[in-house]
Every structure is written in C-alpha cells, then in structure tokens.
Amino acid sequence: MKTVQSLKQCREIVATWRKEGASIGFVPTMGALHDAHLSLVRQSLRDGHKTIVSVFVNPKQFGPNEDYTTYPRVLDADAELLRGAGVHLLFAPTVEEMYPAGFATHVHVGGLTQFLCGATRSGHFEGVATVVTKLLNQVQADAAYFGEKDWQQLQVIKRLTADLDIATRIIGVPIMREDDGLALSSRNRYLNANDRAKAPLLNITLRSLAEDILAGGDIAALLKTAAHGLNENGFAVDYLEFADARLLSPLRNLDKSGRLFVAARIGGARLIDNWPVN
Ligand code: PAF
C-alpha cells in the first residue's frame, strides 16, 4: 500500500491505474478506523476495484462547539489496518492541501439537509458536501462506498452526485453493529464503561418503536414516549424521528418509505442510528 499526502501524487497513481485498465473504488473516511470502515473496504475489494481510502478530518463539517480538535487522529494505526485489509492507496491530505488560502466555494444541498442532523448541526452537511465533492473530483473513482449509519449523509451525497453530474457510483453499505446492537462508530471510543453499557438502548428503542409503529400505534405519541424514555436513561435526545428514507422529511402515518432516525448524546459522545420500518 502506498501512502500519499498530495493531490498531485494521488492523481498520478490513479492515472497509471487507469492506463492499466483498472477500475477504482474509493472509501472516504475521517480515520480512527474500525471494522465498519473495513467493511466498506472489503466491499470495494470484492467488487474488484483498486481501492483508495482517504483519511481527512474535515474541519468544515464540525460546528464551533463540536469535537474537531479532539477527534481521534491515529494515522499510523489506520495505515496498519488498511495495509492488512489489502488497500492499494491511502490518501491523507493536509488541511492546507484541501483548503488552500483563498478557498471560497461551498456546496449546499437543499431540501433534505433541513431535517434531522441538518437541523441540529448547523453547517454540517455543507461541510460534508463540499469535501465529498472535492474528494470525488480528486479521485475520479468508478464507485465510492459510504456507511448506512450516516444515512442522511448518504442521501445528501447521492443527491449531489446526481445534481452535479459526478459519474462515481455511490454505494451504501449496511450498518455494522456490536453484538448488543450498538452501531460501530469512531465516537464510541468517547464512551466510559457506564455510558457504553447504556448505549445499546438507542438501537433497542428503535427496534421496539418499529414494531409499535407497524402494529398501528399513534406515531407522534410513540416517538414522544420513546424520546422521554431515552432522556430518563441518561441520554439527551437531539431528535427521534420517523421520516421518509430518501427525502428525510417527517412522516406521521405508516408509509413504506418510512425509516426511524435518532441522534442522542451520552457522556462525551453524540451517537446516531437508524432502523427500517417494514
Ligand atoms: O462519514 C465520514 O466519515 C465523513 O463525513 C466523510 C464522508 C469522510 C466526509 O468527511
């Protein structure tokens, strides 16, 4: 596995592969890699691609009171994991490489970004859309892989690639969970033992809500009671919603497009999860 920091080197390697007729798979990450990232890598390798992983902690997608400065940066450990997984290229650009002096362009995806994390993390999706547009243009992969844990992010990226005629195919990969249901996340490492023990309640709540909604319960009332239950158990709920899986707009009737979404803080971590209702 090669590791490069500059866009020029990354482009040179991609150009060589293209000449050789290789197809290219891309997994954008912010590092602090765990098995869910590796599942994206494995999917790209299974699909027969030369596989590139980027590690870049993108300052533009963190709010002023969020964890940009403390976000785990463990590039050597990440590189070790990626080498072991059979990745071909690690692209780890610096902030100056991605956002040189004078940088002034931002990508705003309308509509679906006004809901859920878009409503609670101001500017977050503009930061994500901007960096992902840049990364997709830089790498020019055939396919790019994103985890379904960040379901709304995946819809935002599908929207922007469709709207901006970016040819890379966007592929969602199912959530990986611990045995107790907790979705894998780099932020799980912020949990102390006590909070880690409580964290699976997020997924348990979504599963039981899905059953109650399917059984015909009053959706608004069910959401309210479930959010109250989480708050009583030490979470601070940002949102708990039943929403259209593609548009992310709230639904109050059972609809086959519906999906459950939650974001809640516990201890030092803000955790998100989502679950189908069908
Ligand atoms: O999901 C992530 O890790 C990030 O939001 C992404 C897609 C790498 C953009 O910085």
JSON list of C-alpha atoms in Angstrom, two decimals, residues 5 55-60 68 73 92-101 103 131 134 138:
[
{"chain": "A", "resi": 5, "resn": "GLN", "atom": "CA", "xyz": [-0.45, 13.36, 1.00]},
{"chain": "A", "resi": 55, "resn": "VAL", "atom": "CA", "xyz": [-8.23, 9.88, 5.76]},
{"chain": "A", "resi": 56, "resn": "PHE", "atom": "CA", "xyz": [-9.03, 13.53, 6.29]},
{"chain": "A", "resi": 57, "resn": "VAL", "atom": "CA", "xyz": [-10.60, 15.11, 9.38]},
{"chain": "A", "resi": 58, "resn": "ASN", "atom": "CA", "xyz": [-12.61, 17.76, 7.59]},
{"chain": "A", "resi": 59, "resn": "PRO", "atom": "CA", "xyz": [-12.75, 20.99, 9.64]},
{"chain": "A", "resi": 60, "resn": "LYS", "atom": "CA", "xyz": [-15.68, 22.31, 7.58]},
{"chain": "A", "resi": 68, "resn": "TYR", "atom": "CA", "xyz": [-12.85, 18.83, 15.66]},
{"chain": "A", "resi": 73, "resn": "ARG", "atom": "CA", "xyz": [-6.13, 11.19, 14.76]},
{"chain": "A", "resi": 92, "resn": "ALA", "atom": "CA", "xyz": [-4.12, 11.52, 3.61]},
{"chain": "A", "resi": 93, "resn": "PRO", "atom": "CA", "xyz": [-4.15, 15.18, 2.51]},
{"chain": "A", "resi": 94, "resn": "THR", "atom": "CA", "xyz": [-3.38, 18.05, 4.87]},
{"chain": "A", "resi": 95, "resn": "VAL", "atom": "CA", "xyz": [-5.88, 20.82, 5.60]},
{"chain": "A", "resi": 96, "resn": "GLU", "atom": "CA", "xyz": [-3.70, 23.21, 3.52]},
{"chain": "A", "resi": 97, "resn": "GLU", "atom": "CA", "xyz": [-3.83, 20.80, 0.57]},
{"chain": "A", "resi": 98, "resn": "MET", "atom": "CA", "xyz": [-7.61, 20.58, 0.71]},
{"chain": "A", "resi": 99, "resn": "TYR", "atom": "CA", "xyz": [-8.37, 24.19, 1.58]},
{"chain": "A", "resi": 100, "resn": "PRO", "atom": "CA", "xyz": [-5.51, 26.40, 0.35]},
{"chain": "A", "resi": 101, "resn": "ALA", "atom": "CA", "xyz": [-5.55, 30.13, 1.08]},
{"chain": "A", "resi": 103, "resn": "PHE", "atom": "CA", "xyz": [-10.62, 28.76, -0.89]},
{"chain": "A", "resi": 131, "resn": "VAL", "atom": "CA", "xyz": [-15.35, 17.89, 0.98]},
{"chain": "A", "resi": 134, "resn": "LYS", "atom": "CA", "xyz": [-13.75, 17.67, -3.82]},
{"chain": "A", "resi": 138, "resn": "GLN", "atom": "CA", "xyz": [-9.89, 14.34, -6.98]}
]
